[in-house]
Short mmCIF file of C-alpha atoms in Angstrom, two decimals:
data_model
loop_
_atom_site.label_atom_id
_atom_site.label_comp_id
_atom_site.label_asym_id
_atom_site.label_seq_id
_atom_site.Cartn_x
_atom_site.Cartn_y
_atom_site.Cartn_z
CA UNK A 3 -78.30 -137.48 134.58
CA UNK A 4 -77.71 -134.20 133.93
CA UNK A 5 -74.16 -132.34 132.84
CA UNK A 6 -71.52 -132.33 135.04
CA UNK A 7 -69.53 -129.09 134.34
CA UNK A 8 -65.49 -128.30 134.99
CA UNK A 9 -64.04 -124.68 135.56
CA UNK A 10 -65.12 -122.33 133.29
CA UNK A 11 -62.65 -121.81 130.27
CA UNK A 12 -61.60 -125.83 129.93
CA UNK A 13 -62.49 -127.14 126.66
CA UNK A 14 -65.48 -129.52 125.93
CA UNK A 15 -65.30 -133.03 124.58
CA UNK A 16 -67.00 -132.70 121.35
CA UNK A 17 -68.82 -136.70 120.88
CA UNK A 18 -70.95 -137.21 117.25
CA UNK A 19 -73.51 -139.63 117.35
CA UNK A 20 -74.99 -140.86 113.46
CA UNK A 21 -78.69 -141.12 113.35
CA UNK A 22 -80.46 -144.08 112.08
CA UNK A 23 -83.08 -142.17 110.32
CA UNK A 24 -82.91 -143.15 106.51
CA UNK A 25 -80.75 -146.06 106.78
CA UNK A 26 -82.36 -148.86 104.88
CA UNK A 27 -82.41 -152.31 106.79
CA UNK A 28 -81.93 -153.64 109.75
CA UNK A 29 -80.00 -152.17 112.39
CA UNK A 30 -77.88 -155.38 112.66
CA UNK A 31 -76.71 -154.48 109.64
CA UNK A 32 -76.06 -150.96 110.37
CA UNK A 33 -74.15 -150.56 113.77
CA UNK A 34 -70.74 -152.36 112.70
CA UNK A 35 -70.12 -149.99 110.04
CA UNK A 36 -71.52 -146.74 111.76
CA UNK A 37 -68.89 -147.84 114.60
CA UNK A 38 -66.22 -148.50 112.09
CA UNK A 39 -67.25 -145.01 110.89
CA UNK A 40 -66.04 -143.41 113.82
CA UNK A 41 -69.35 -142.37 115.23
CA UNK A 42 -69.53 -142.62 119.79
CA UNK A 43 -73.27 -143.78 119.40
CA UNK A 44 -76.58 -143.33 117.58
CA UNK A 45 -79.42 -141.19 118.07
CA UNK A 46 -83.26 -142.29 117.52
CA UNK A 47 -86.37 -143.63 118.26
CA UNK A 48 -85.92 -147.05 120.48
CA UNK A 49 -86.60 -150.15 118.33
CA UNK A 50 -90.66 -151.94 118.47
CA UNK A 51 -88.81 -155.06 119.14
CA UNK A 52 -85.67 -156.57 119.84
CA UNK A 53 -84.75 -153.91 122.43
CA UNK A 54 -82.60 -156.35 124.59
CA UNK A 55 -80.69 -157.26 121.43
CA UNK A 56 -80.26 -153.86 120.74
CA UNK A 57 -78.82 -153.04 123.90
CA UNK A 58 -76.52 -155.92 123.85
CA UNK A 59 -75.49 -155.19 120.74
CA UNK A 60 -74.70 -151.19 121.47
CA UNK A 61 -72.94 -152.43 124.52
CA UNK A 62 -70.49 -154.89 122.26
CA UNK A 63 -69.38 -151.75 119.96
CA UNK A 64 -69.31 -149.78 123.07
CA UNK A 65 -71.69 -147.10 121.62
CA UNK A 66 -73.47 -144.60 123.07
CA UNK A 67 -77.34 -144.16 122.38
CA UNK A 68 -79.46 -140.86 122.41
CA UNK A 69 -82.98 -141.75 122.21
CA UNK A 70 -85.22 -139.94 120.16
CA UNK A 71 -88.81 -139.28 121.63
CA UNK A 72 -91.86 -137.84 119.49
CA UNK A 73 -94.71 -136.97 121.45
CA UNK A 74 -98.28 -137.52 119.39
CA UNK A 75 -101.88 -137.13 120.98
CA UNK A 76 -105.46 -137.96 119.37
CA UNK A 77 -106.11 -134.64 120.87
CA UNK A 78 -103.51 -132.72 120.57
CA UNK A 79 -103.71 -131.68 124.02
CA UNK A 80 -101.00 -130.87 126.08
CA UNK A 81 -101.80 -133.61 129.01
CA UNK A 82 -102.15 -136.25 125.86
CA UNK A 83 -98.64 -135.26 124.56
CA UNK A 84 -97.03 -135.06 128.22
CA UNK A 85 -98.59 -138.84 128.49
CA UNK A 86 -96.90 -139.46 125.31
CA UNK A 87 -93.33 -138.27 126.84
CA UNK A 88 -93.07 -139.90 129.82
CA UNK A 89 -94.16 -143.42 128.11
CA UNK A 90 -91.65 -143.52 125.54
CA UNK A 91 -89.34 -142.68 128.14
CA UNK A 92 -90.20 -145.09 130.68
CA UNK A 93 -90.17 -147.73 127.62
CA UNK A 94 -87.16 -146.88 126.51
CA UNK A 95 -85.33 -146.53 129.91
CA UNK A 96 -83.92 -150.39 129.96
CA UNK A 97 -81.60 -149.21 127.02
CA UNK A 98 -79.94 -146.58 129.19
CA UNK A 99 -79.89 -143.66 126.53
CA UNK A 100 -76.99 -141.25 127.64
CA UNK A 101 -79.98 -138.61 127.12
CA UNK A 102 -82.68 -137.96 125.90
CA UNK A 103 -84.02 -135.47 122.23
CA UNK A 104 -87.76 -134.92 122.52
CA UNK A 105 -89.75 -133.21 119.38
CA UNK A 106 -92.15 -131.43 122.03
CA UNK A 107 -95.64 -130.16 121.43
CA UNK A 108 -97.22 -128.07 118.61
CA UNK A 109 -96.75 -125.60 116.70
CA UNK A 110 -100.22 -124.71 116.93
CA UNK A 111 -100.55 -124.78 120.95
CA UNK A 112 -101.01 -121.10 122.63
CA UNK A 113 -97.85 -120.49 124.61
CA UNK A 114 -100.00 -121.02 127.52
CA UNK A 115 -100.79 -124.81 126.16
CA UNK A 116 -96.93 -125.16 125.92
CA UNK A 117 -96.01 -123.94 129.27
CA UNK A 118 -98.35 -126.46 130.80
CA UNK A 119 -96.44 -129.33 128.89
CA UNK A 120 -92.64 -128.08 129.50
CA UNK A 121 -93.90 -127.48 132.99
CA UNK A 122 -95.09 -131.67 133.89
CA UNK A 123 -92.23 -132.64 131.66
CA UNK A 124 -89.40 -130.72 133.51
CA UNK A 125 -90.80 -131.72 136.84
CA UNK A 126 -90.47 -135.68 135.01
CA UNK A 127 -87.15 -134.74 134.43
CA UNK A 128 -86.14 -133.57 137.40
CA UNK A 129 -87.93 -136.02 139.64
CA UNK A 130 -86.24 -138.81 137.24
CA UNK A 131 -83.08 -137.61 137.01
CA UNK A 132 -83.12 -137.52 133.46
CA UNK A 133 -80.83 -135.27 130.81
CA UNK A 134 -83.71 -134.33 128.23
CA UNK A 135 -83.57 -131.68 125.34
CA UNK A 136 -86.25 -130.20 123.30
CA UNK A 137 -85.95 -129.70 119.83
CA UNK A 138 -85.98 -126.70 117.60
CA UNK A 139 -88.31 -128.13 115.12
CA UNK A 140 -90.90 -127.50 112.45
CA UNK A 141 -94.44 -128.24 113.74
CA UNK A 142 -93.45 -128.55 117.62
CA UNK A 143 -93.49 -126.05 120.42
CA UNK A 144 -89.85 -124.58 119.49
CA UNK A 145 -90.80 -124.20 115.70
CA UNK A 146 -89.41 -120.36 115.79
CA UNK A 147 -86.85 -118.50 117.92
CA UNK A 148 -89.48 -115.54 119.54
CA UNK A 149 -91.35 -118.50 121.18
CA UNK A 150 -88.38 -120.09 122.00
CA UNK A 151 -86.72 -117.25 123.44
CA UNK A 152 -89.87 -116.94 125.49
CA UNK A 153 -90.18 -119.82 127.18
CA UNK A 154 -86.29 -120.24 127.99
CA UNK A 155 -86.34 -117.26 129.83
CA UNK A 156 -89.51 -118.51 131.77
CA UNK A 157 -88.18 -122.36 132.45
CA UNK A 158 -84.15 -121.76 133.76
CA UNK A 159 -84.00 -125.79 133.79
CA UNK A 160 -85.13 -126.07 129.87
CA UNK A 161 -82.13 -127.84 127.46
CA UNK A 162 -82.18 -127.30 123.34
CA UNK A 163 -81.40 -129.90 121.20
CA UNK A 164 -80.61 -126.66 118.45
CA UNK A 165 -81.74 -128.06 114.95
CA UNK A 166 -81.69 -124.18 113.27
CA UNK A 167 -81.82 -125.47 109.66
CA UNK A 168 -86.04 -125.54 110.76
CA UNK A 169 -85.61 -121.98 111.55
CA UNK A 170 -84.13 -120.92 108.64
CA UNK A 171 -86.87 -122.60 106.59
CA UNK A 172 -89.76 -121.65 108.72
CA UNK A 173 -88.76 -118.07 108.97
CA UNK A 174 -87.37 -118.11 105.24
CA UNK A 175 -83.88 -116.34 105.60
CA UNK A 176 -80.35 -116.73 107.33
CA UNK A 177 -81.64 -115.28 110.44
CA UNK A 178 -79.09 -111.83 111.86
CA UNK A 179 -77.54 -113.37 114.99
CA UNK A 180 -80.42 -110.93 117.11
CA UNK A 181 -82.84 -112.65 115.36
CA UNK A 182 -81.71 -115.94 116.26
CA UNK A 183 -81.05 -114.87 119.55
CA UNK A 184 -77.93 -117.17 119.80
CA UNK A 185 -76.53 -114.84 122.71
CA UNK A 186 -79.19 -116.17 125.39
CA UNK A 187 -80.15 -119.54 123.47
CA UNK A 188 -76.74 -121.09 123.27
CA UNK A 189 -75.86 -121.51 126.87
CA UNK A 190 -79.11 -123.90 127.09
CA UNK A 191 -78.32 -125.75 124.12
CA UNK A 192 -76.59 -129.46 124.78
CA UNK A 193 -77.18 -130.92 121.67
CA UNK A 194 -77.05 -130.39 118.08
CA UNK A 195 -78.63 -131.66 114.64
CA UNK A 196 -75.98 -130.31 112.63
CA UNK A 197 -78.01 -130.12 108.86
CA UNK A 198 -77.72 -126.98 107.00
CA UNK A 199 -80.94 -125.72 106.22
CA UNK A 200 -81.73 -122.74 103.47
CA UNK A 201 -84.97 -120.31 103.18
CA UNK A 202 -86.69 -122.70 100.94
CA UNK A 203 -86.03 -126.05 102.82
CA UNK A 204 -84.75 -127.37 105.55
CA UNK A 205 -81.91 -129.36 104.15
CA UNK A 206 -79.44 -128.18 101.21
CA UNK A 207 -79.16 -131.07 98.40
CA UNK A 208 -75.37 -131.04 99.38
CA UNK A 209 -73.48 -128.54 101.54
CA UNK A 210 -70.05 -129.56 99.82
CA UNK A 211 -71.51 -127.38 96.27
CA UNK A 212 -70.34 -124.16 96.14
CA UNK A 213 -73.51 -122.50 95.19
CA UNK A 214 -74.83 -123.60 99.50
CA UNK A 215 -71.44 -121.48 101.11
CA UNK A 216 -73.29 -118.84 102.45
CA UNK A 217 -75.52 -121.46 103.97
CA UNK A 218 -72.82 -123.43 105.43
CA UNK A 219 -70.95 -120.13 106.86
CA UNK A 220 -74.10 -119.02 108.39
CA UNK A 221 -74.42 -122.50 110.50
CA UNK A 222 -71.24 -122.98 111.44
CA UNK A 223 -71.06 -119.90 112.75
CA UNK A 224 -74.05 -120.34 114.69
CA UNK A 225 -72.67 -123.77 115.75
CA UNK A 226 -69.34 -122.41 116.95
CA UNK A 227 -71.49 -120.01 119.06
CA UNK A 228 -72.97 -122.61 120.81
CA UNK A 229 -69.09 -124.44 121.34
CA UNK A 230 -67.98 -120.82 122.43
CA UNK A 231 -70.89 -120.88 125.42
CA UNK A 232 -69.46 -124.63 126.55
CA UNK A 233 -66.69 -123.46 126.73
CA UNK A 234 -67.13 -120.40 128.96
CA UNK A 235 -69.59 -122.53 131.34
CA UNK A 236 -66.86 -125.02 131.89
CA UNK A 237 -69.37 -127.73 130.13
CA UNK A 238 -67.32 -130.85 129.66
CA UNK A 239 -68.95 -132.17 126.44
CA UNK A 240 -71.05 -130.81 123.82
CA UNK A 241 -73.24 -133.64 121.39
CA UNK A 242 -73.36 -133.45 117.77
CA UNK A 243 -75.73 -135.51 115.24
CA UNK A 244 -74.66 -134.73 111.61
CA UNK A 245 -78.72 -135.19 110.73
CA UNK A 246 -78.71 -135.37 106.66
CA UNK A 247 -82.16 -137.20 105.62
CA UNK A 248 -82.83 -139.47 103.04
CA UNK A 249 -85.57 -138.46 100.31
CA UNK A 250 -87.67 -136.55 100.49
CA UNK A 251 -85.79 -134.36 102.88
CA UNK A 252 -82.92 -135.22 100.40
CA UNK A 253 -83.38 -133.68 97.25
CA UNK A 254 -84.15 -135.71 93.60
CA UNK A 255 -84.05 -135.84 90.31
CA UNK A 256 -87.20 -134.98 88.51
CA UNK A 257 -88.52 -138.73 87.40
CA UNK A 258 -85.78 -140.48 88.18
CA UNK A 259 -86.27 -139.77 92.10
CA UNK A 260 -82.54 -140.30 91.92
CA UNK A 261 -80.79 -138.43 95.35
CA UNK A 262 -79.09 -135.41 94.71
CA UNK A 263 -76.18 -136.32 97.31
CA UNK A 264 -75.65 -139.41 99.66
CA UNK A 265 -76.95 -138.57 103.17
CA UNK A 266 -74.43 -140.94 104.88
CA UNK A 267 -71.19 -139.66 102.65
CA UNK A 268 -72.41 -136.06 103.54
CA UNK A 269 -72.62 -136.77 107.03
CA UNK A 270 -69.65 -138.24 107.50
CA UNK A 271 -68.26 -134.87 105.19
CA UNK A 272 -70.02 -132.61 108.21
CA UNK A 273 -68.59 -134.26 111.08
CA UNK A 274 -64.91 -134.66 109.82
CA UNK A 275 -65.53 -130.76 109.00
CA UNK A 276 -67.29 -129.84 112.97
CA UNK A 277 -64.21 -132.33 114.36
CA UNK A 278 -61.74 -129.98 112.66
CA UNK A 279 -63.06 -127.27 113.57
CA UNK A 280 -63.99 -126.96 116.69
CA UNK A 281 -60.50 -128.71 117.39
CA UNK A 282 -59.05 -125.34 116.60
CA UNK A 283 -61.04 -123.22 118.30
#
């Protein structure tokens, strides 16, 4: 369902979900310790099998699951990728996902190819009653903010799932805050893959070094932007994925293929750090 809101001015629970991406194994394996980790729930695709047991077994920790969709097509065409959606959402429905992140589209699609899929799959959402958000990502519809800026002002029901380290890569700078367009953007946005991109990639090898500080400043203060807006819509939660990849998002050693940094110490680093601070804000 969709947000429930409180007086404008209360403060937003802030709930950080760890995504399975990267983690080697079974998910068995996986959900004890990302529980004893602190995480509310997990974010990604559903699982090919064993969905029951995965349900059960979220329901046992008591965590919370976002479920990731990724629409594909043999023809790319915006019907085939709107078919795509609402399959992976009616198969995944008997896990109850709190909501729903959907990597949405092409990047190649006219804007006129990508208004006919948000337009079927808002009317799916609303007809559903279904929370959904659309990425900000590389090679979908919301690859850049002018596109995306477009077609929030043309669909008022459209939700972000803000993943801005793909903007920074794609258009290969810290963007100014009018060129991220943060101002309208952030009141849509009700998710977030916090990863700290920089202009040549779309993931720093480890936002603790020093030499990524400008990168980190630039995020979080796009981040606590987007906090700010929940705050003055009276939204009563805002969700946070701490999305560090393994290789070859991660970085490596030349030969070796040794990582850089550990995605799943790093992402526990970034959401102690978002905890803290949007506690004080």
């Amino acid at each position: 369902m969709m947000s429930a809101s409180t007086p404008s001015g209360s403060r937003p629970t802030l709930t950080v979900y760890r995504h399975l991406w990267g983690l080697d194994g079974d998910w068995r394996g996986w959900l004890p310790r990302i529980k004893a980790a602190g995480y509310a729930g997990v974010e990604g695709p559903p699982p090919v099998e064993h969905k029951h047991e995965f349900a059960a077994a979220l329901s046992e920790l008591g965590l919370g699951y976002v479920c990731q969709l990724i629409t594909a097509a043999p023809d790319n065409s915006a019907m085939g990728h709107l078919q795509s959606f609402k399959a992976q959402i009616e198969s995944a429905l008997p896990l109850r996902p709190q909501f729903f992140n959907s990597h949405s589209g092409v990047d190649m699609w006219p804007l006129d190819e990508s208004r006919r899929f948000l337009a079927g799959a808002l009317e799916f959402a609303r007809t559903q009653g279904l929370d959904i958000s659309h990425e900000t990502h590389r090679g979908r519809i919301f690859f850049n903010p002018r596109d995306t800026l477009q077609l929030v002002h043309e669909f008022p029901e459209l939700c972000l799932t803000a993943d801005l380290s793909h903007w920074v890569n794609v258009c290969e700078r810290l963007l100014d805050d009018d060129t991220l367009g943060l101002t309208s953007l952030a009141p849509r946005i009700r998710h977030i893959h916090a990863r700290v991109g920089y202009p040549q990639g779309p993931q720093v090898p480890d936002p603790r070094a020093p030499q990524y500080a400008e990168a980190v400043a630039a995020h979080e203060r796009w981040w606590s932007e987007i906090w700010r807006a929940r705050i003055a819509n009276g939204q009563t939660q805002l969700t946070l994925t701490p999305e560090y990849g393994p290789p070859p998002y991660q970085q490596t050693a030349p030969f070796t293929e040794a990582p850089l940094a550990d995605p799943w110490e790093v992402s526990l680093w970034m959401a102690s750090r978002l905890r803290e601070r949007f506690a004080a804000q």
